[in-house]
mmCIF file with all atom_site columns, N, CA and C in Angstrom:
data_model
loop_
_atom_site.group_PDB
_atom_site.id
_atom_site.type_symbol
_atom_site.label_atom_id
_atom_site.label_alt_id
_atom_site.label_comp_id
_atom_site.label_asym_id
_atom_site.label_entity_id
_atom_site.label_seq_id
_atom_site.pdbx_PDB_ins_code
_atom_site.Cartn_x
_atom_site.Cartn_y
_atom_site.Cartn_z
_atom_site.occupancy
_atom_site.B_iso_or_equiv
_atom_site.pdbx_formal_charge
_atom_site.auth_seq_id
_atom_site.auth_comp_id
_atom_site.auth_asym_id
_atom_site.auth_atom_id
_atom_site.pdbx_PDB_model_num
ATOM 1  N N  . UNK A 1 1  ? 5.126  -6.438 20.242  1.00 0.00 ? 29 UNK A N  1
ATOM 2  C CA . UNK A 1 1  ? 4.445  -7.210 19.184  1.00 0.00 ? 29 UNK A CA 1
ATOM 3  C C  . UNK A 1 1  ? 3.467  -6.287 18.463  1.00 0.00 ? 29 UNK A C  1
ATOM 4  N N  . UNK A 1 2  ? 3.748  -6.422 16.913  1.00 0.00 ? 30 UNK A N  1
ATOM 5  C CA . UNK A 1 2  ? 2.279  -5.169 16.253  1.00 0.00 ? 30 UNK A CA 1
ATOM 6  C C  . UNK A 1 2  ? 1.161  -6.260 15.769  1.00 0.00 ? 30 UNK A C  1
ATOM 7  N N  . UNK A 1 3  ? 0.266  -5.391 16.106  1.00 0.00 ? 31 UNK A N  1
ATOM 8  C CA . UNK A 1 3  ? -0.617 -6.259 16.049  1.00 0.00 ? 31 UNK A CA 1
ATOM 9  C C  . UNK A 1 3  ? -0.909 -6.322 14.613  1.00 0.00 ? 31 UNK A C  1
ATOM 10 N N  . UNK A 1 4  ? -1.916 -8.078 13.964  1.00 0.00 ? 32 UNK A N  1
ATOM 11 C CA . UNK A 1 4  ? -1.858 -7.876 12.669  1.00 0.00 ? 32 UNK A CA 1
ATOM 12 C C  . UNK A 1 4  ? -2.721 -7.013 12.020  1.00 0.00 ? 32 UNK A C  1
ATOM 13 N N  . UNK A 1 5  ? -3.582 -6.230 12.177  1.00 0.00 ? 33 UNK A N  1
ATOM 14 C CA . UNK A 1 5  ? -4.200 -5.113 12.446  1.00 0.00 ? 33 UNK A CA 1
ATOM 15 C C  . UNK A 1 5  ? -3.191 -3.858 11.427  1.00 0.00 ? 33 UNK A C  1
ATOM 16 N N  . UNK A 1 6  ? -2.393 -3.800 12.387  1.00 0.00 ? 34 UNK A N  1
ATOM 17 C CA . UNK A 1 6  ? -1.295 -2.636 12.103  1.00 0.00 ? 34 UNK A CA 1
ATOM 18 C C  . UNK A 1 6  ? -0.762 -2.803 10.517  1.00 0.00 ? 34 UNK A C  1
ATOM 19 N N  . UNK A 1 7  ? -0.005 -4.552 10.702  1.00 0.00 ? 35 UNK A N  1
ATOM 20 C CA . UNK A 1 7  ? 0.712  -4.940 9.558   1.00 0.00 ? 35 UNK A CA 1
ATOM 21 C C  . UNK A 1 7  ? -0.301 -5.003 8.465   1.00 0.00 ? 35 UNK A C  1
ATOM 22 N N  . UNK A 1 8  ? -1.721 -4.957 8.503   1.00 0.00 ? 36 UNK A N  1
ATOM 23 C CA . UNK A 1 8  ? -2.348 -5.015 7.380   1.00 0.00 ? 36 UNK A CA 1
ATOM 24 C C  . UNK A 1 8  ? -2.801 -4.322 6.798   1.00 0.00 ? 36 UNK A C  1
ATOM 25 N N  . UNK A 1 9  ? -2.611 -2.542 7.751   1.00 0.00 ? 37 UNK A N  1
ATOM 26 C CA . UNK A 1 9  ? -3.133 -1.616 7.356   1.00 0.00 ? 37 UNK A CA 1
ATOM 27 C C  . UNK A 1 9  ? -1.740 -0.567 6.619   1.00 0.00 ? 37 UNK A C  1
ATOM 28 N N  . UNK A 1 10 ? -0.682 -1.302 7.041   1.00 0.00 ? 38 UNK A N  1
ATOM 29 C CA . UNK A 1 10 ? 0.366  -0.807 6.580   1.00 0.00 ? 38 UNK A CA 1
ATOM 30 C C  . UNK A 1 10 ? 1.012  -1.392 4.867   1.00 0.00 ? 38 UNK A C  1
ATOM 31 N N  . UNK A 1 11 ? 0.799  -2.165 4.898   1.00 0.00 ? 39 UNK A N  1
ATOM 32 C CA . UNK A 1 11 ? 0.742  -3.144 3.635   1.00 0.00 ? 39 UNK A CA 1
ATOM 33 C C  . UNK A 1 11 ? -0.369 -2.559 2.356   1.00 0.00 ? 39 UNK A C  1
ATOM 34 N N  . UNK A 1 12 ? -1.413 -2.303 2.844   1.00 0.00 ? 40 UNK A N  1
ATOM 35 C CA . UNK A 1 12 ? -2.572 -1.631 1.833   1.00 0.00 ? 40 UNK A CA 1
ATOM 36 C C  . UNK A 1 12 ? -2.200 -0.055 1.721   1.00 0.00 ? 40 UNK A C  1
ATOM 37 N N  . UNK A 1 13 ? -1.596 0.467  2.751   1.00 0.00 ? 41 UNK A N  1
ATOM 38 C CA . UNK A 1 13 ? -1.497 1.886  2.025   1.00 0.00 ? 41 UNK A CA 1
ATOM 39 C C  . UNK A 1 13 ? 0.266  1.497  0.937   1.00 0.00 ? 41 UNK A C  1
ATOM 40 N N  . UNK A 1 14 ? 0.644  0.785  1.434   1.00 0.00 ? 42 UNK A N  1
ATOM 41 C CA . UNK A 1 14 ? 2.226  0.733  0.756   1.00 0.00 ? 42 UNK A CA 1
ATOM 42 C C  . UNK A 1 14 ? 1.540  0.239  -0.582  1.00 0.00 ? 42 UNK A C  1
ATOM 43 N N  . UNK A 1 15 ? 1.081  -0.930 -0.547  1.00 0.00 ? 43 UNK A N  1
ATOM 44 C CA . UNK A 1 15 ? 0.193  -1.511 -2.024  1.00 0.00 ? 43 UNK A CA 1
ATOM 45 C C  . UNK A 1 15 ? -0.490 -0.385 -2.795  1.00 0.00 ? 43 UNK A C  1
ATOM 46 N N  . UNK A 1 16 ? -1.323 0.857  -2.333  1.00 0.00 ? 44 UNK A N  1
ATOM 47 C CA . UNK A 1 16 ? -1.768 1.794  -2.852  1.00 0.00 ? 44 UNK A CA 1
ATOM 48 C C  . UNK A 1 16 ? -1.146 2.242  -3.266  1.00 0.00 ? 44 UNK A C  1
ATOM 49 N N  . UNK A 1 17 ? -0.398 2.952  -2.945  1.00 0.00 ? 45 UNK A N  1
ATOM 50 C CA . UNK A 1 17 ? 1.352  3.705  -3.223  1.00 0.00 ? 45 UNK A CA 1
ATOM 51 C C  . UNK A 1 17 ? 1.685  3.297  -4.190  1.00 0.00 ? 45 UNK A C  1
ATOM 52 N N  . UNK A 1 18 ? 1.958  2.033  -4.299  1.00 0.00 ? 46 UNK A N  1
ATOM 53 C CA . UNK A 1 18 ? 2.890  1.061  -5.725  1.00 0.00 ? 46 UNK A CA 1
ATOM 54 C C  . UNK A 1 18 ? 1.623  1.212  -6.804  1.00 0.00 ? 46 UNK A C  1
ATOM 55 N N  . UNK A 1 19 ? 0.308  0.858  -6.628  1.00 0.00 ? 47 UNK A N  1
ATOM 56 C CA . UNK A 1 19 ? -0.108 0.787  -7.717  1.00 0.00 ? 47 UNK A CA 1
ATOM 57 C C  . UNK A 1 19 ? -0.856 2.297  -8.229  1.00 0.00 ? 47 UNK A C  1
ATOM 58 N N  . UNK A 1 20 ? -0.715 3.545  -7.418  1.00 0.00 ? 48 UNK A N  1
ATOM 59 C CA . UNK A 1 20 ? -1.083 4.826  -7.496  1.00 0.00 ? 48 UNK A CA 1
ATOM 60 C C  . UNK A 1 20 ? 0.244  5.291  -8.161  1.00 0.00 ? 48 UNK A C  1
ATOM 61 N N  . UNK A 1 21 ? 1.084  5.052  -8.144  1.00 0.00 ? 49 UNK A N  1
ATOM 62 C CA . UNK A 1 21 ? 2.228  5.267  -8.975  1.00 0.00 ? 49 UNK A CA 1
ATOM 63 C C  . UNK A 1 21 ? 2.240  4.713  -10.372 1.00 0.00 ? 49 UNK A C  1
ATOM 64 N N  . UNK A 1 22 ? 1.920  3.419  -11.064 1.00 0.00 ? 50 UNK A N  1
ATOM 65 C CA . UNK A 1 22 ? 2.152  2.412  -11.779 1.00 0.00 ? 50 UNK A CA 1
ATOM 66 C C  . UNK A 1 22 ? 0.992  3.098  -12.618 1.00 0.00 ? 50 UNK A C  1
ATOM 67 N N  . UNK A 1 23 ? -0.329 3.544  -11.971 1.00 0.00 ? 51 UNK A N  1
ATOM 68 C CA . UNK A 1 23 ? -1.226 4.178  -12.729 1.00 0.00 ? 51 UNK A CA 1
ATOM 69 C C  . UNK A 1 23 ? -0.618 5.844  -13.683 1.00 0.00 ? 51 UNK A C  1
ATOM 70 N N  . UNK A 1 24 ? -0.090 6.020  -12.868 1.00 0.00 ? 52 UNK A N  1
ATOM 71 C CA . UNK A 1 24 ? -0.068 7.582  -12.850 1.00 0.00 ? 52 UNK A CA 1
ATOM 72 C C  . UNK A 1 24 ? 0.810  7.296  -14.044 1.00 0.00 ? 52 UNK A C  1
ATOM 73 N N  . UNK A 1 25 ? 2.226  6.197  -14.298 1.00 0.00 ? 53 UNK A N  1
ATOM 74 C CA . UNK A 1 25 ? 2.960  6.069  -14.790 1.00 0.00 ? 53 UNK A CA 1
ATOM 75 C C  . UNK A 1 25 ? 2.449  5.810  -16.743 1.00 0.00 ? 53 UNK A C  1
ATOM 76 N N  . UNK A 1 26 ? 1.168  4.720  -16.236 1.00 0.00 ? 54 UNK A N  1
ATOM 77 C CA . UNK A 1 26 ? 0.473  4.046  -17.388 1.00 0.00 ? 54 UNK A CA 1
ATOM 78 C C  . UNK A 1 26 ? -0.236 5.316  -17.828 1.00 0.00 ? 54 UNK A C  1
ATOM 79 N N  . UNK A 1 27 ? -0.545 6.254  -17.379 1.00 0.00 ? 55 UNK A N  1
ATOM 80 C CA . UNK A 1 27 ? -1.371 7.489  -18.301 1.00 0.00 ? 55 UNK A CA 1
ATOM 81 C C  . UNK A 1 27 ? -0.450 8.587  -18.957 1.00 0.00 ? 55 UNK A C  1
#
C-alpha cells in the first residue's frame, strides 16, 4: 500500500512538469 503521502508528492512534481512545460511553451 503507498502511502497518500507518496501519491501526493508524486502528483505535484508530475503537475510541475506539465505546467513547467506549458510555460516554457507560452514564452
Amino acid at each position: 500500500v503507498v502511502p497518500s503521502i507518496a501519491i501526493a508528492f508524486v502528483t505535484y512534481e508530475i503537475v510541475k512538469d506539465v505546467l513547467g512545460v506549458e510555460m516554457r511553451i507560452s514564452d
